[in-house]
XYZ file of C-alpha atoms in Angstrom:
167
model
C 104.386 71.137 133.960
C 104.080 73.577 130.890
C 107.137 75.521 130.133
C 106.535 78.016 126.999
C 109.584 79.420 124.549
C 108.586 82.372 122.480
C 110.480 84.182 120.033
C 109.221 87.808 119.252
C 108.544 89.515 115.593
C 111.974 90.942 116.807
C 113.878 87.832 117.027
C 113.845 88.201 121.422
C 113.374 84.902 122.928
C 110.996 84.985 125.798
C 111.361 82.042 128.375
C 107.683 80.888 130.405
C 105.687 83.009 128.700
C 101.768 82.392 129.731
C 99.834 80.899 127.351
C 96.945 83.743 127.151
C 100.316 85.953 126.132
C 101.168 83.394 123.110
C 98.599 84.946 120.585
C 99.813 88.195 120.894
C 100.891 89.323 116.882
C 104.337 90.559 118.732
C 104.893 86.378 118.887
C 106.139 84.986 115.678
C 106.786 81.505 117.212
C 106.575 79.622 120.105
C 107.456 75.843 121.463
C 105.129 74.770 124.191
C 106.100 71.856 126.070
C 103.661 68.995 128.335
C 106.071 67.594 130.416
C 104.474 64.973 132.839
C 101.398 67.434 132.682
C 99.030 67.087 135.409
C 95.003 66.276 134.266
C 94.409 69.852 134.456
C 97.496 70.641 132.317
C 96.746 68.044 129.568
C 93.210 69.385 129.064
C 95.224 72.675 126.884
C 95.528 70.590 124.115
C 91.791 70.904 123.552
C 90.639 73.912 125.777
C 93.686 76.122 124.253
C 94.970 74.609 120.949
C 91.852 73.032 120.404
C 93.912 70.108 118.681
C 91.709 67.001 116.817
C 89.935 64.523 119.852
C 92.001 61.533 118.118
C 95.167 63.425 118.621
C 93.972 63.645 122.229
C 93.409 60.449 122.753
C 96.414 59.332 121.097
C 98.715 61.543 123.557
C 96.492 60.127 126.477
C 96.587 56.631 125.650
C 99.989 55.151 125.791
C 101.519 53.816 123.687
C 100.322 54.477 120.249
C 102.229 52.974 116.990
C 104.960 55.941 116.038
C 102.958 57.681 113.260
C 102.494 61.086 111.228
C 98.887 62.331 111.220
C 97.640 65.071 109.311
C 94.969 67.950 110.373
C 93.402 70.960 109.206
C 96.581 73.496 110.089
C 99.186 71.427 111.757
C 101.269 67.923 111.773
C 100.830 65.281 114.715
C 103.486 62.990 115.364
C 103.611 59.817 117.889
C 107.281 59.169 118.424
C 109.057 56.767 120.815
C 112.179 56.615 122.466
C 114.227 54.607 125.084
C 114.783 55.375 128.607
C 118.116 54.841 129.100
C 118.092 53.923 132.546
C 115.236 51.164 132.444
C 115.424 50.795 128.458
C 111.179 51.207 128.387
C 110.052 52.222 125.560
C 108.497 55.984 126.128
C 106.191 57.989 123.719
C 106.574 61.812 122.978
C 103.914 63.605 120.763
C 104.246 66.441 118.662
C 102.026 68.784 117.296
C 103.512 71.127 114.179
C 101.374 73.920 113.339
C 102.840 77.487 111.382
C 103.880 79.531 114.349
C 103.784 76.420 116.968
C 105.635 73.631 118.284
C 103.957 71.258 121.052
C 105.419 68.664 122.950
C 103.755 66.047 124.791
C 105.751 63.848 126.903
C 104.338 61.968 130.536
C 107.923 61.215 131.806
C 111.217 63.271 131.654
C 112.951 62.883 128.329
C 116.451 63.800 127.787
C 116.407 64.610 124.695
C 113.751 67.354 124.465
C 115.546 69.107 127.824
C 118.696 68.836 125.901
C 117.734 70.973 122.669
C 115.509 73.047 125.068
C 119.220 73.814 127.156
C 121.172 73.657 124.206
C 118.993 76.466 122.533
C 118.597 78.650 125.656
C 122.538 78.853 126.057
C 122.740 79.515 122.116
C 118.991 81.218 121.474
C 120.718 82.264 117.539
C 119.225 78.670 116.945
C 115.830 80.207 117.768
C 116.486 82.745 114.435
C 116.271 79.069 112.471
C 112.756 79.244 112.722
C 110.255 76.464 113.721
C 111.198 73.823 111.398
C 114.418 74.096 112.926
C 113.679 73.307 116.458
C 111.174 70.548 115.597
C 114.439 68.907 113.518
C 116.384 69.249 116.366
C 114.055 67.782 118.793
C 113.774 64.432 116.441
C 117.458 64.603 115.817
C 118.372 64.285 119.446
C 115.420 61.470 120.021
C 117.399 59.294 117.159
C 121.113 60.575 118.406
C 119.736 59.493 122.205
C 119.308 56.014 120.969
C 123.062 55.111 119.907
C 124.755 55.214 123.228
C 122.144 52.360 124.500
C 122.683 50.595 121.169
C 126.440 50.706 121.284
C 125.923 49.610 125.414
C 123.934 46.473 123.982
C 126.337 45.645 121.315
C 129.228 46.241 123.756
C 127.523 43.160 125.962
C 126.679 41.401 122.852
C 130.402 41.169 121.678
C 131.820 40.425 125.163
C 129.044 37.683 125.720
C 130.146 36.119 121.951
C 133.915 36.572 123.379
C 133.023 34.451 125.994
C 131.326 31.629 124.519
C 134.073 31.435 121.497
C 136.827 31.567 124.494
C 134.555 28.393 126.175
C 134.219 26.298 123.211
């Protein structure tokens, strides 16, 4: 599935805007994102944003070390995080350019449909400009990780508990 965000020259955020519509110079921004895109779907990251083959590759070909690459006009990013419910370690890609955000993700992830929700309910967080929403996309991955940690340590201390209370 791709599901576009588009802020205007005017500051108007536009929800599922087509892609052909994204290079119109009334578009300052926009956040594209790949969620568990189909074959078809995936091939926009070289028939539309003609991104690096390596990048590509990288998004195709799970799962890649978490890295920061750099290319002629944008950022690349391999990122993982945990799925909470089966605690599998997931990737999500990013691609940074000036006026573009992409996300690249094969399963659901919380975290990027939480700032995507978060900022369509409050779109003044859209008037923080790119940067902004990229931040808050790898702020939520690393916030999304601290309820499983505290879950494990929770078990951890209760297991310890247990084997002090046997001995």
């Amino acid at each position: 599935m791709i599901r576009t965000i588009a802020t205007t020259q005017d500051l108007h955020v536009k929800e599922d805007v087509p892609l052909d519509y994204l290079s119109d110079p009334s578009i300052k921004w926009f956040w594209v994102d790949l969620a568990s895109p189909s074959e078809e779907e995936a091939k926009v990251l070289e028939t539309f944003f003609h991104f690096h083959p390596l990048a590509i590759e990288d998004c195709l070909h799970l799962l890649q070390r978490p890295k920061l690459d750099y290319y002629e006009g944008y950022s690349f990013l391999v990122l993982h995080y945990l799925n909470s419910n089966t605690l599998d370690v997931e990737e999500v890609d990013l691609f940074i350019g000036e006026n573009y955000l992409v996300t690249f993700h094969f399963k659901p992830v919380l975290s990027i449909e939480t700032v995507r929700q978060r900022l369509l309910q409050h779109p003044s967080g859209f008037n923080k400009g790119l940067s902004y929403i990229a931040y808050a996309v790898l702020d939520q991955l690393v916030d999304d990780y601290f309820p499983i940690l505290y879950e494990i340590e929770d078990k951890l201390n209760s297991t310890l508990k247990q084997q002090k209370a046997l001995s």
